[in-house]
Short mmCIF file of C-alpha atoms in Angstrom, two decimals:
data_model
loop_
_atom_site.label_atom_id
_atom_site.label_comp_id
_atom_site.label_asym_id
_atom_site.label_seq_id
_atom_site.Cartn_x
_atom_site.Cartn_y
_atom_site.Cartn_z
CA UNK A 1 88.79 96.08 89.58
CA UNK A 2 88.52 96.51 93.38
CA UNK A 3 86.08 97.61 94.97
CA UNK A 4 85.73 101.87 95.93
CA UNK A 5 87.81 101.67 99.58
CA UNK A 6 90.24 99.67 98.63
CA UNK A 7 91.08 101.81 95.13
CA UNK A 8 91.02 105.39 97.29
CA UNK A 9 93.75 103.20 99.53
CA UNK A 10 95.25 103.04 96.30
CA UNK A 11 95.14 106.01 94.95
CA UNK A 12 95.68 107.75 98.10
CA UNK A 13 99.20 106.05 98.06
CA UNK A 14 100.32 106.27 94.00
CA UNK A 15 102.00 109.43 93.29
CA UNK A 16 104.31 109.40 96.58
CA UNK A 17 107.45 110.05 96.02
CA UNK A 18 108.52 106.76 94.50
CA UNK A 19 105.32 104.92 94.67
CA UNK A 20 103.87 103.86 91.02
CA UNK A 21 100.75 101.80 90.83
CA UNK A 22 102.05 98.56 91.79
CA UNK A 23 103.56 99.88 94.68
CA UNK A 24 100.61 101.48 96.05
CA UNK A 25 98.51 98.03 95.71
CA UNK A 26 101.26 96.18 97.55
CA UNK A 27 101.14 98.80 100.58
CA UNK A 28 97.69 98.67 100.01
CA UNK A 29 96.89 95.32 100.66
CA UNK A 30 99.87 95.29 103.44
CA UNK A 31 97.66 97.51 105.29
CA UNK A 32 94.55 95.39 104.87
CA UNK A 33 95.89 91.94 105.21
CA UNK A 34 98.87 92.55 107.68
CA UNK A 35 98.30 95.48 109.98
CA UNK A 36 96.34 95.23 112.97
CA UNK A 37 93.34 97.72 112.99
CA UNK A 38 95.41 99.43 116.03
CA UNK A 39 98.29 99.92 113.85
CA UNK A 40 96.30 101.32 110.65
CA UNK A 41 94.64 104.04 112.75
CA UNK A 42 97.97 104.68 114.57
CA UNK A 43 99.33 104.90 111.02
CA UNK A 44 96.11 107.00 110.03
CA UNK A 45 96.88 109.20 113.17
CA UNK A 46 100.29 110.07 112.74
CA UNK A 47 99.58 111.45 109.05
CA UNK A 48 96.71 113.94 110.54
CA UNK A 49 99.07 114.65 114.08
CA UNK A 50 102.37 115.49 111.77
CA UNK A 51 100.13 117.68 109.60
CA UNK A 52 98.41 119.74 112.35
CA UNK A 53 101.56 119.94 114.47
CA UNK A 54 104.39 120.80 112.29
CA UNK A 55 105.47 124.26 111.40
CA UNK A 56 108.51 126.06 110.28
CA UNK A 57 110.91 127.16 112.58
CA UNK A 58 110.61 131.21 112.56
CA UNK A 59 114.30 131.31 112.34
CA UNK A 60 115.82 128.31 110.52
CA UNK A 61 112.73 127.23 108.35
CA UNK A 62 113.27 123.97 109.30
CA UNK A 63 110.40 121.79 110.20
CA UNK A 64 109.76 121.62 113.53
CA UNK A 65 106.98 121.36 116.31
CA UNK A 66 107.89 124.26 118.46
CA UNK A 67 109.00 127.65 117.06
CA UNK A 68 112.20 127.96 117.65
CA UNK A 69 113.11 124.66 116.73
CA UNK A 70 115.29 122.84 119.36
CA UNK A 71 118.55 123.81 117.39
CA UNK A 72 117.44 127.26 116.90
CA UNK A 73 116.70 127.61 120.73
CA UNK A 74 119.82 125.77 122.15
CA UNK A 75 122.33 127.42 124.19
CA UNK A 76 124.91 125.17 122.57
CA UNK A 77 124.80 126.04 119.36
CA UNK A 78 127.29 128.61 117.37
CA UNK A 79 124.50 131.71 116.37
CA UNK A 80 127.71 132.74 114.68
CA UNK A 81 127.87 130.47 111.65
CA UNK A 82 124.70 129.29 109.63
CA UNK A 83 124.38 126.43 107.54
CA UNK A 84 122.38 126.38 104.43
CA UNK A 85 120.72 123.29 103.11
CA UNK A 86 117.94 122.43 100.16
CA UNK A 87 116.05 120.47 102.88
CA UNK A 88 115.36 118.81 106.23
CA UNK A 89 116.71 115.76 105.49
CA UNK A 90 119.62 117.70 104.86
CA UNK A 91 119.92 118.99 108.64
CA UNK A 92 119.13 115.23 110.12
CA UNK A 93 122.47 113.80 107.81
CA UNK A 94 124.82 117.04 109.02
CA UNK A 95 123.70 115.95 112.63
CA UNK A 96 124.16 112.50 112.74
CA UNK A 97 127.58 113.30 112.29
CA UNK A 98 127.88 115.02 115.92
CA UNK A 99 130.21 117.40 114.54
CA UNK A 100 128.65 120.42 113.44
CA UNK A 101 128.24 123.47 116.19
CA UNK A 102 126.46 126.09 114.55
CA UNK A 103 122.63 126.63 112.99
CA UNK A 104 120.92 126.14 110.01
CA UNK A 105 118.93 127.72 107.12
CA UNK A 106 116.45 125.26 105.41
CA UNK A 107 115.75 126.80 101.80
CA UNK A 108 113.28 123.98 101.42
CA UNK A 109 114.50 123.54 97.89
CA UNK A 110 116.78 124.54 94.91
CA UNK A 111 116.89 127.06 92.29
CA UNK A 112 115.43 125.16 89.27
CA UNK A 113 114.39 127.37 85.97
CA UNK A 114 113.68 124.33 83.99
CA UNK A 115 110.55 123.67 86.63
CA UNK A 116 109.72 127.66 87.62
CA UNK A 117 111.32 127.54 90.87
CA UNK A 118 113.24 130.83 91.45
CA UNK A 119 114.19 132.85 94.37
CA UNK A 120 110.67 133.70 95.70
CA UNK A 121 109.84 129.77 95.70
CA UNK A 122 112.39 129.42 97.97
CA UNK A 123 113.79 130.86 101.60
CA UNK A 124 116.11 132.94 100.93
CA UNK A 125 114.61 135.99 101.60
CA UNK A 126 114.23 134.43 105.76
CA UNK A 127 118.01 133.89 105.07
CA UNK A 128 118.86 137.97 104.42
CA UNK A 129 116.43 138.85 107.68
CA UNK A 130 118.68 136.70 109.73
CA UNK A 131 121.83 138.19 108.03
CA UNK A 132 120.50 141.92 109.33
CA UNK A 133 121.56 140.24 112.67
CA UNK A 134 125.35 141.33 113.14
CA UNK A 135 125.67 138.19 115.02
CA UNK A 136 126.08 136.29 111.86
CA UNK A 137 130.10 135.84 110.86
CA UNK A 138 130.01 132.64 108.39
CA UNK A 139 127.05 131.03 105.89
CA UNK A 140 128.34 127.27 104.93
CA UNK A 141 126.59 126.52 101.79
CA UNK A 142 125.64 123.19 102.10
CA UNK A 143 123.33 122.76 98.82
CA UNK A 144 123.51 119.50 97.02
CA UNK A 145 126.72 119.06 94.43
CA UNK A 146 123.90 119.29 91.26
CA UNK A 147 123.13 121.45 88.41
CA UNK A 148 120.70 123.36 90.69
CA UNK A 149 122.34 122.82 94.09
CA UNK A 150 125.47 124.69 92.69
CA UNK A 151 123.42 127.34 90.88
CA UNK A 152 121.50 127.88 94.05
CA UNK A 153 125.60 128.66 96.13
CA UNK A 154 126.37 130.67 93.74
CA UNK A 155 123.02 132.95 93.49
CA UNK A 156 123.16 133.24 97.30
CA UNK A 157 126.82 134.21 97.62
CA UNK A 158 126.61 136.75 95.36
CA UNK A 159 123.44 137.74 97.10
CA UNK A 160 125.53 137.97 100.61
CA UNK A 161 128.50 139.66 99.34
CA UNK A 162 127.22 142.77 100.25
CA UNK A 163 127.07 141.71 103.98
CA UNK A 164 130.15 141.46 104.52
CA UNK A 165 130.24 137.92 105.97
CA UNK A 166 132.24 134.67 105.18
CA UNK A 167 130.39 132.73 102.44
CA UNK A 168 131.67 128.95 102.04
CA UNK A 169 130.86 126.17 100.11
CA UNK A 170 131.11 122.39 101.38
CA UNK A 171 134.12 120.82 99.88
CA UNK A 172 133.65 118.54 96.66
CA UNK A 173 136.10 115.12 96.09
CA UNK A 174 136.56 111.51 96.65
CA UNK A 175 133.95 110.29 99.12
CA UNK A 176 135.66 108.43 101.94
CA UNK A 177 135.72 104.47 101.59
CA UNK A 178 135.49 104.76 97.89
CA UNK A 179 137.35 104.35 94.60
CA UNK A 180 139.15 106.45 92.56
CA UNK A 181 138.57 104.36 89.57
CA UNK A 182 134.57 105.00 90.21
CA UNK A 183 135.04 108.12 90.68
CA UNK A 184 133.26 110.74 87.58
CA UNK A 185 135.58 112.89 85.99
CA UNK A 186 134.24 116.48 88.06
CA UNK A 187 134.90 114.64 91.60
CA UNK A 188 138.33 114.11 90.53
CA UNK A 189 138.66 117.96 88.83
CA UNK A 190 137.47 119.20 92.05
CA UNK A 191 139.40 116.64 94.43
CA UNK A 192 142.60 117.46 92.62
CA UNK A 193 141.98 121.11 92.61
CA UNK A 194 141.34 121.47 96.14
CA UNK A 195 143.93 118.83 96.86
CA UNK A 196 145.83 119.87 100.29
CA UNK A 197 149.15 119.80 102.54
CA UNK A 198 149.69 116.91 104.20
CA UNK A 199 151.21 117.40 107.51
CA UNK B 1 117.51 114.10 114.66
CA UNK B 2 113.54 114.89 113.84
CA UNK B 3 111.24 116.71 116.26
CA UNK B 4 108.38 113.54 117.71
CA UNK B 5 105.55 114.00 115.52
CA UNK B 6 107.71 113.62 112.18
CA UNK B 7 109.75 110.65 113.93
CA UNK B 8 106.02 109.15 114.51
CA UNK B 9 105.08 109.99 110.76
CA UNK B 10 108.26 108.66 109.62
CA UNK B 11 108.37 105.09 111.51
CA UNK B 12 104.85 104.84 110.12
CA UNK B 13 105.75 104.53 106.51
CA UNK B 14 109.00 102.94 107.32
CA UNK B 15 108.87 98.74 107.31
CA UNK B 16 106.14 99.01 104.24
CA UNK B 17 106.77 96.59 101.46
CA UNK B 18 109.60 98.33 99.84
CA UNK B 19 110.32 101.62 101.86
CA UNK B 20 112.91 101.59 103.87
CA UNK B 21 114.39 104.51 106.16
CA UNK B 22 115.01 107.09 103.31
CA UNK B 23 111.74 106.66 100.99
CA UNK B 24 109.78 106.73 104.55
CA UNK B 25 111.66 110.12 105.34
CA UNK B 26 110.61 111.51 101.55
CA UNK B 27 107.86 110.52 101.76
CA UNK B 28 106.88 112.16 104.93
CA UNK B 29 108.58 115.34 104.06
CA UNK B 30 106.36 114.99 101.01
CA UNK B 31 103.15 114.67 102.89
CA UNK B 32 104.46 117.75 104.85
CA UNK B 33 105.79 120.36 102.57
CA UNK B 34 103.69 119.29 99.50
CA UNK B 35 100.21 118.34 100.55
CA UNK B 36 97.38 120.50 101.50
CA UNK B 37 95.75 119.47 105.03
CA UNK B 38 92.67 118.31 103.06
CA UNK B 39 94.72 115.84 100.74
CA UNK B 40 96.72 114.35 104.07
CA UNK B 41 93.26 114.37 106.01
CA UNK B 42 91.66 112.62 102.87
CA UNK B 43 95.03 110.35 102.75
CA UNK B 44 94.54 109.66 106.85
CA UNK B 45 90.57 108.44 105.85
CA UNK B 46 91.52 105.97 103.38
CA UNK B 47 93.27 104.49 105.53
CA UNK B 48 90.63 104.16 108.42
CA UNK B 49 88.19 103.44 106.00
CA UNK B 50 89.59 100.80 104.27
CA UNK B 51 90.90 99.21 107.17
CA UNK B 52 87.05 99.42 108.88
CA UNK B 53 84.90 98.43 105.81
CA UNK B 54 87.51 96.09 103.96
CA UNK B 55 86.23 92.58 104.92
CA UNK B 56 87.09 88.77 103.12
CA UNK B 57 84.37 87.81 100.84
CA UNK B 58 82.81 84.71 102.29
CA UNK B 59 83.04 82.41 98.86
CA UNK B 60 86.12 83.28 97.78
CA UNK B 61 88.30 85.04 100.22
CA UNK B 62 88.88 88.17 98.43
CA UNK B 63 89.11 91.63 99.96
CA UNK B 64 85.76 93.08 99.66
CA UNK B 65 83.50 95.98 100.92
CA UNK B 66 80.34 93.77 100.56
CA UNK B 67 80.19 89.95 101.19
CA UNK B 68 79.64 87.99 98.71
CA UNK B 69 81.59 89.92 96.34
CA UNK B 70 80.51 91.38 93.38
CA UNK B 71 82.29 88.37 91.25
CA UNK B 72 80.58 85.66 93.82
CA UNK B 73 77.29 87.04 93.79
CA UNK B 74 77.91 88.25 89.78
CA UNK B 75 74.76 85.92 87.63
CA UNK B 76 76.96 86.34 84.55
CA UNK B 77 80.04 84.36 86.61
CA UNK B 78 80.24 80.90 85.67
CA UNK B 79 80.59 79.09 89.50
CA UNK B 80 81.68 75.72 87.83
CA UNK B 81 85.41 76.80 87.12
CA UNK B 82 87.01 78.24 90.30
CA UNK B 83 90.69 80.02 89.50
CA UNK B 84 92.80 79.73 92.47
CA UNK B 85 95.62 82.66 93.33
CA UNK B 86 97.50 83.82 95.77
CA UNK B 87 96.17 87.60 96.16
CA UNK B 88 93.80 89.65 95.62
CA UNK B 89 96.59 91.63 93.17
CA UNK B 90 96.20 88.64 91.06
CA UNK B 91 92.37 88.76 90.96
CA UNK B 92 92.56 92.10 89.67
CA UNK B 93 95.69 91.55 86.86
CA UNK B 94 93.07 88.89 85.41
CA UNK B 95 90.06 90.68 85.75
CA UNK B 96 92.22 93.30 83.43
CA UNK B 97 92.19 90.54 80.82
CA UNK B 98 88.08 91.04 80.36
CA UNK B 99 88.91 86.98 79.67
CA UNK B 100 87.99 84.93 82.38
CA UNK B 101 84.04 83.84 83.51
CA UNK B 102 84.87 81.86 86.03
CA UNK B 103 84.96 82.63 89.76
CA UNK B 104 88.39 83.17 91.61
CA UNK B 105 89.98 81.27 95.21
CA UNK B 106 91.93 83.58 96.97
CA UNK B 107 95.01 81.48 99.41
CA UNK B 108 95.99 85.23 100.57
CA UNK B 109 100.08 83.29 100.40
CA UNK B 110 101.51 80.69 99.28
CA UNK B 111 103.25 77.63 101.58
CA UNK B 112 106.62 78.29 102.09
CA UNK B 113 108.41 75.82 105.15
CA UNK B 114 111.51 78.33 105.54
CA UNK B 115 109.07 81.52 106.55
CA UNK B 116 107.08 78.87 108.34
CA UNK B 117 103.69 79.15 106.28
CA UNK B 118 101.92 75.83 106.11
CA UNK B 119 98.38 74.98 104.82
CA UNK B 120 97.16 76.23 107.83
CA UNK B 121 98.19 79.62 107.08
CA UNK B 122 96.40 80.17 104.14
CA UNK B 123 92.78 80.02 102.68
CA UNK B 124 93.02 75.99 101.58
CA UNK B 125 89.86 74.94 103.98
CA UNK B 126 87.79 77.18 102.55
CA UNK B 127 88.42 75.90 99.37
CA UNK B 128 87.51 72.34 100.25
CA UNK B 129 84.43 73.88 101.76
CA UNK B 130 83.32 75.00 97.98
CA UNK B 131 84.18 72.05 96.42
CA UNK B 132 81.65 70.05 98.92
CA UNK B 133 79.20 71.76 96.35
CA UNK B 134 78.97 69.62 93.07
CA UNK B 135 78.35 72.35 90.95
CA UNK B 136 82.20 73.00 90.44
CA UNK B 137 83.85 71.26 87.39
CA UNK B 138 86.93 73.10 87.14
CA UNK B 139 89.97 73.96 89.27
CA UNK B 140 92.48 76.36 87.71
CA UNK B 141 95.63 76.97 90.36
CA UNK B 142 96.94 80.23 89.06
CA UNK B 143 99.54 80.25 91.72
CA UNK B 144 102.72 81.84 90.64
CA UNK B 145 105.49 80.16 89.10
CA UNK B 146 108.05 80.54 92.06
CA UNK B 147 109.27 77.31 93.65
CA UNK B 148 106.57 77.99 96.45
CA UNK B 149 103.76 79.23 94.19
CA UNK B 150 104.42 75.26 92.09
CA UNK B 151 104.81 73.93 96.00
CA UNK B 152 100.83 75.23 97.03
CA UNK B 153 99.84 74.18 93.45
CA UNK B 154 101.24 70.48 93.95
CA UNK B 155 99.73 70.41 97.25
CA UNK B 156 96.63 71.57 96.26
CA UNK B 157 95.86 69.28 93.49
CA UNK B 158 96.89 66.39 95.25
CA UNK B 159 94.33 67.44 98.20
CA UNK B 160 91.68 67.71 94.97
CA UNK B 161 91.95 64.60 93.61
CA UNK B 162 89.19 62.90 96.12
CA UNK B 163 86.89 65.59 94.74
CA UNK B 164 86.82 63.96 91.69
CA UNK B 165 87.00 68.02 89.51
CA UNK B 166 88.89 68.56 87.37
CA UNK B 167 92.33 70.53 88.11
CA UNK B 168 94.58 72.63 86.21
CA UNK B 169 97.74 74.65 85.72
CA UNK B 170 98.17 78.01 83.90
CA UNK B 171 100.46 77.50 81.45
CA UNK B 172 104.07 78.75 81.67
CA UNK B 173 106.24 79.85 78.11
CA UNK B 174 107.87 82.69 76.37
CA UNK B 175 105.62 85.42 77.58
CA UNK B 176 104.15 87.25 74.35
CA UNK B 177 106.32 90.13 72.91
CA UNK B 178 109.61 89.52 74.76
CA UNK B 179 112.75 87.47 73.13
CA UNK B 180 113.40 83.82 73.14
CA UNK B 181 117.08 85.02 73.45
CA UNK B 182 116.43 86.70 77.09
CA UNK B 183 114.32 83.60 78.51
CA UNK B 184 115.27 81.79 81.20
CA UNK B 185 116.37 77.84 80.34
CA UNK B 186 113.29 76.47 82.66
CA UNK B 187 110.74 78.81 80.90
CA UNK B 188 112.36 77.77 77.66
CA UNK B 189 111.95 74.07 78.39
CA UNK B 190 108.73 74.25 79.78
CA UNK B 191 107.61 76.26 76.34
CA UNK B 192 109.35 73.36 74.33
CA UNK B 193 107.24 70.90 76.32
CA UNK B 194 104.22 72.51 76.22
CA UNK B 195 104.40 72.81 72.62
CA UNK B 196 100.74 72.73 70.41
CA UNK B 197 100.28 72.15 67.12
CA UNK B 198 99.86 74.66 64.64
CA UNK B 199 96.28 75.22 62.86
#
């Protein structure tokens, strides 16, 4: 019951991640009653800019707007070890923390039967090109702790044994600042398993 | 920790009515690994177009791509009962009902002193401008039943009652289908009061 611009607004919003009908109608009319015209077509604008001016990275699939991406093409960084991670989002959390040195592998998903998504959906083949590259010593498998996060570690390491590199897996337990009592039961099977010296 | 033109796409969706930081990051991620360039292009138009061809409809205030709307300037509309709400959102959720004749009064807010919103701030003059026409009989304020949705709907009938129309309230109850058990006391007592006898 609006009229034909105002339900494409609409529509063109429902069906983002998280947005359900409602939602979409409140951004909707956000955009109509609140935003300056200036800010819609900025808005407008940085849809169509992202779109035409993001790529992957050649090396680390990440998305960037130069190939190499800055990371890729940094002096700084470790060549030596590679991260791997289901998505960008991924990357941005690993470097807020200021603490990681080396490169990364975005596989720009999971390993997920239940939905079709097997190896060719996702990069690992751009992972075993880079691994022809002797340079390579250590992969950190980063993939989420989830059904399909942990499939998708396992897959690839068994994939990379015969490369003869280090294959690790981010460490699983009590997240800092929190409860043991909250805990679930596998955080505190794998916290106690990989329990370690104190010194 | 994004290259510029994601940042850009990012901040854009960030600071809508309910997405924060991470739902802004999905969903630009979304828009960049899942759409086709037509669908963001198409997604990018909406948005111009709406914003361009959206006006307020001169009666009653609601968002419209023509002015009058097609309610105001509707022959099977009865223009004696005039159903005042905050949003156009509301417009359409009674539209929905296939119910209601009557014409609608769209306040685009309601007053609220603490975010500084006072009659100024929303459509009430151009209400009193429609009632200077004697054809209208009937004011229903179908403001929302939050302490300022009752606030605008006090005000407003009190700034009525020189017109000499009749004003109303929607009523307030146990909505249909849900329990008496899970109602809050005020809706209970207001259902008590409002209580009609049985036929």
């Amino acid at each position: 019951m609006y009229s034909a611009v105002i339900d494409t607004l609409i529509e063109s919003f429902e069906g983002l991640p998280g947005i359900g009908r409602k939602s979409a109608e409140r951004i909707a009319f956000y955009i109509l009653e609140s935003m300056s015209g200036d800010e819609a077509e900025k808005m407008a604008l940085s849809i169509v800019n992202a779109k035409k001016g993001v790529r992957f990275c050649e090396h680390c699939q990440n998305l960037t707007d130069a190939s190499p991406c800055a990371i890729c093409s940094s002096p700084k960084r470790d060549k030596s070890v590679i991260c791997v991670v289901e998505g960008p989002e991924d990357v941005s959390a690993i470097e807020n923390t200021h603490e990681y040195k080396g490169v990364y592998h975005v596989l720009h998903g999971a390993l997920s039967p239940i939905d079709g998504i097997g190896p060719e959906d996702i990069r690992i083949n751009e992972l075993l090109v880079r691994l022809s590259d002797s340079t390579v010593k250590e992969v950190i498998l980063a993939t989420n702790p989830t059904v399909n996060g942990t499939a998708t570690a396992v897959y690839i390491s068994k994939l990379l044994s015969p490369f003869g590199v280090k294959v690790t897996r981010i460490a699983h337990g009590i997240p800092i600042g929190s409860d043991i009592e909250y805990a679930d039961k596998v955080t505190i099977i794998k916290a106690m398993e990989n329990r370690q010296i104190m010194e």
